[in-house]
Amino acid sequence: MTIITLANHKGGVGKTTTVMVLASIWTNQTDVAIIDFDPNKPLIEFYNNMELKPASLHVYEYIEELSDKTPQEFIIDIEKRHSLVICDTQGAASHINLIISCISDLVIMPATFSKLEIDQIMESKKLIEQAEQLIGKTINTKILISRSKTLASKANMQIIDNINELELNLFKTQLQDRAAYATMFYKSKLLCQLDFNDCSAGALSKAHDEAQCFAMEVANEIGGLA
Ligand SMILES: Nc1ncnc2c1ncn2[C@@H]1O[C@H](COP(=O)(O)OP(=O)(O)OP(=O)(O)O)[C@@H](O)[C@H]1O
Ligand SMILES: [Mg+2]
């Protein structure tokens, strides 16, 4: 039973996309439950529009005002039925995000190059540190560089140096800016369901390889998939 949360109080950095990327790889291997904590419900909309819903994919929504459960009760209830739970959160510094982070085995914090400033990462990290102080334990947090253009660019190298200097955990794999990832949203399909009518064969294969590398890194971080 593992809980992974995508969190960054900045909007549009790729949290929801990262959930879809992980689900694309893992629904072929295991049972995956996704909880959409974002009031805009992007994953519920995605799931409702999906023509082919994999039997191993389960998508839930949590609406605080309508639920008789606290966020942690809601997650724990779902965790009893599914070995892997991935939580997508709103791009805001909310109390719900703080609670979810506290009970997660891994918090993935995507950050984009256009918005990726060290100050912003430090701000998000500070929120996690506040949560750590509250619960008296470390929350495993790792930064994912997402929507990057070219891996070898000067800006890219500089940011990685800065992150390393600050001794922040960073995934080796970056989710580059790829049409295949954006197409998942438009077509309401997981990466593994896209075909050559949706995206070119080369682009699809590169995105799939990258997603696989990233999912492997995440699996290692949580001690493997159940
Ligand atoms: N690696 C990527 N390559 C191409 N497009 C991407 C990538 N990651 C995200 N996008 C696009 O960027 C937009 C924002 O991404 P996404 O919704 O995943 O961010 P978010 O952090 O969940 O945003 P919010 O805070 O609003 O929930 C979407 O249109 C998505 O298709
Ligand atoms: Mg989102």
Short mmCIF file of N, CA and C and ligand atoms in Angstrom, two decimals, residues 10-18 38 88-91 146-147 175-179 181-182 185-186, ligand 1:
data_model
loop_
_atom_site.label_atom_id
_atom_site.label_comp_id
_atom_site.label_asym_id
_atom_site.label_seq_id
_atom_site.Cartn_x
_atom_site.Cartn_y
_atom_site.Cartn_z
N LYS A 10 2.45 25.91 -7.19
CA LYS A 10 2.35 26.66 -8.45
C LYS A 10 1.46 25.87 -9.42
N GLY A 11 0.67 26.57 -10.19
CA GLY A 11 -0.21 25.92 -11.16
C GLY A 11 0.50 25.66 -12.48
N GLY A 12 -0.02 24.71 -13.23
CA GLY A 12 0.42 24.46 -14.60
C GLY A 12 1.83 23.90 -14.75
N VAL A 13 2.33 23.24 -13.72
CA VAL A 13 3.72 22.73 -13.80
C VAL A 13 3.80 21.26 -14.24
N GLY A 14 2.63 20.63 -14.43
CA GLY A 14 2.63 19.25 -14.93
C GLY A 14 2.24 18.18 -13.91
N LYS A 15 1.57 18.57 -12.84
CA LYS A 15 1.16 17.59 -11.82
C LYS A 15 0.21 16.54 -12.43
N THR A 16 -0.86 17.05 -13.05
CA THR A 16 -1.87 16.13 -13.60
C THR A 16 -1.27 15.28 -14.73
N THR A 17 -0.45 15.90 -15.57
CA THR A 17 0.20 15.16 -16.66
C THR A 17 1.06 14.04 -16.10
N THR A 18 1.77 14.32 -15.02
CA THR A 18 2.64 13.31 -14.42
C THR A 18 1.83 12.13 -13.89
N ASP A 38 -8.16 18.03 -6.99
CA ASP A 38 -8.25 19.37 -7.57
C ASP A 38 -9.72 19.72 -7.80
N ASP A 88 -3.64 13.57 -7.05
CA ASP A 88 -3.37 14.80 -7.80
C ASP A 88 -3.93 15.97 -7.00
N THR A 89 -3.14 17.00 -6.80
CA THR A 89 -3.59 18.10 -5.96
C THR A 89 -3.72 19.40 -6.76
N GLN A 90 -4.39 20.31 -6.13
CA GLN A 90 -4.60 21.64 -6.72
C GLN A 90 -3.28 22.43 -6.63
N GLY A 91 -3.04 23.29 -7.62
CA GLY A 91 -1.83 24.13 -7.57
C GLY A 91 -2.02 25.28 -6.61
N SER A 146 9.92 19.22 -15.36
CA SER A 146 8.96 18.84 -16.41
C SER A 146 8.86 19.94 -17.46
N ARG A 147 8.39 19.53 -18.62
CA ARG A 147 8.21 20.41 -19.78
C ARG A 147 9.52 21.06 -20.21
N LEU A 175 10.67 15.03 -17.62
CA LEU A 175 9.60 14.85 -18.60
C LEU A 175 9.67 16.04 -19.54
N GLN A 176 10.20 15.80 -20.71
CA GLN A 176 10.40 16.91 -21.65
C GLN A 176 9.06 17.39 -22.22
N ASP A 177 9.10 18.56 -22.80
CA ASP A 177 7.90 19.11 -23.43
C ASP A 177 7.62 18.28 -24.68
N ARG A 178 6.60 17.46 -24.64
CA ARG A 178 6.33 16.54 -25.76
C ARG A 178 4.85 16.59 -26.13
N ALA A 179 4.63 16.61 -27.45
CA ALA A 179 3.25 16.65 -27.94
C ALA A 179 2.48 15.44 -27.42
N TYR A 181 2.50 13.96 -24.59
CA TYR A 181 1.95 14.16 -23.24
C TYR A 181 0.71 15.07 -23.30
N ALA A 182 0.84 16.16 -24.07
CA ALA A 182 -0.29 17.09 -24.19
C ALA A 182 -1.47 16.40 -24.88
N PHE A 185 -4.27 14.62 -22.88
CA PHE A 185 -5.36 15.48 -22.41
C PHE A 185 -6.43 15.63 -23.49
N TYR A 186 -5.96 16.01 -24.70
CA TYR A 186 -6.92 16.34 -25.76
C TYR A 186 -7.73 15.12 -26.19
N1 LIG B 1 5.79 17.37 -20.42
C1 LIG B 1 4.82 18.03 -21.06
N2 LIG B 1 4.85 18.16 -22.41
C2 LIG B 1 3.88 18.85 -23.07
N3 LIG B 1 2.85 19.45 -22.48
C3 LIG B 1 2.76 19.37 -21.14
C4 LIG B 1 3.73 18.66 -20.35
N4 LIG B 1 3.38 18.76 -19.05
C5 LIG B 1 2.26 19.49 -19.02
N5 LIG B 1 1.88 19.86 -20.27
C6 LIG B 1 0.73 20.70 -20.61
O1 LIG B 1 0.74 21.85 -19.77
C7 LIG B 1 -0.56 22.17 -19.28
C8 LIG B 1 -0.52 22.12 -17.76
O2 LIG B 1 -0.17 20.81 -17.34
P1 LIG B 1 -0.89 20.13 -16.10
O3 LIG B 1 -2.36 20.34 -16.15
O4 LIG B 1 -0.39 18.75 -16.02
O5 LIG B 1 -0.28 21.01 -14.91
P2 LIG B 1 -0.79 21.07 -13.40
O6 LIG B 1 0.41 21.32 -12.57
O7 LIG B 1 -1.58 19.86 -13.09
O8 LIG B 1 -1.72 22.34 -13.43
P3 LIG B 1 -2.76 22.83 -12.30
O9 LIG B 1 -1.93 23.43 -11.20
O10 LIG B 1 -3.59 23.84 -13.01
O11 LIG B 1 -3.51 21.63 -11.85
C9 LIG B 1 -1.49 21.14 -19.91
O12 LIG B 1 -2.07 21.72 -21.05
C10 LIG B 1 -0.58 19.98 -20.34
O13 LIG B 1 -1.04 19.33 -21.50
#
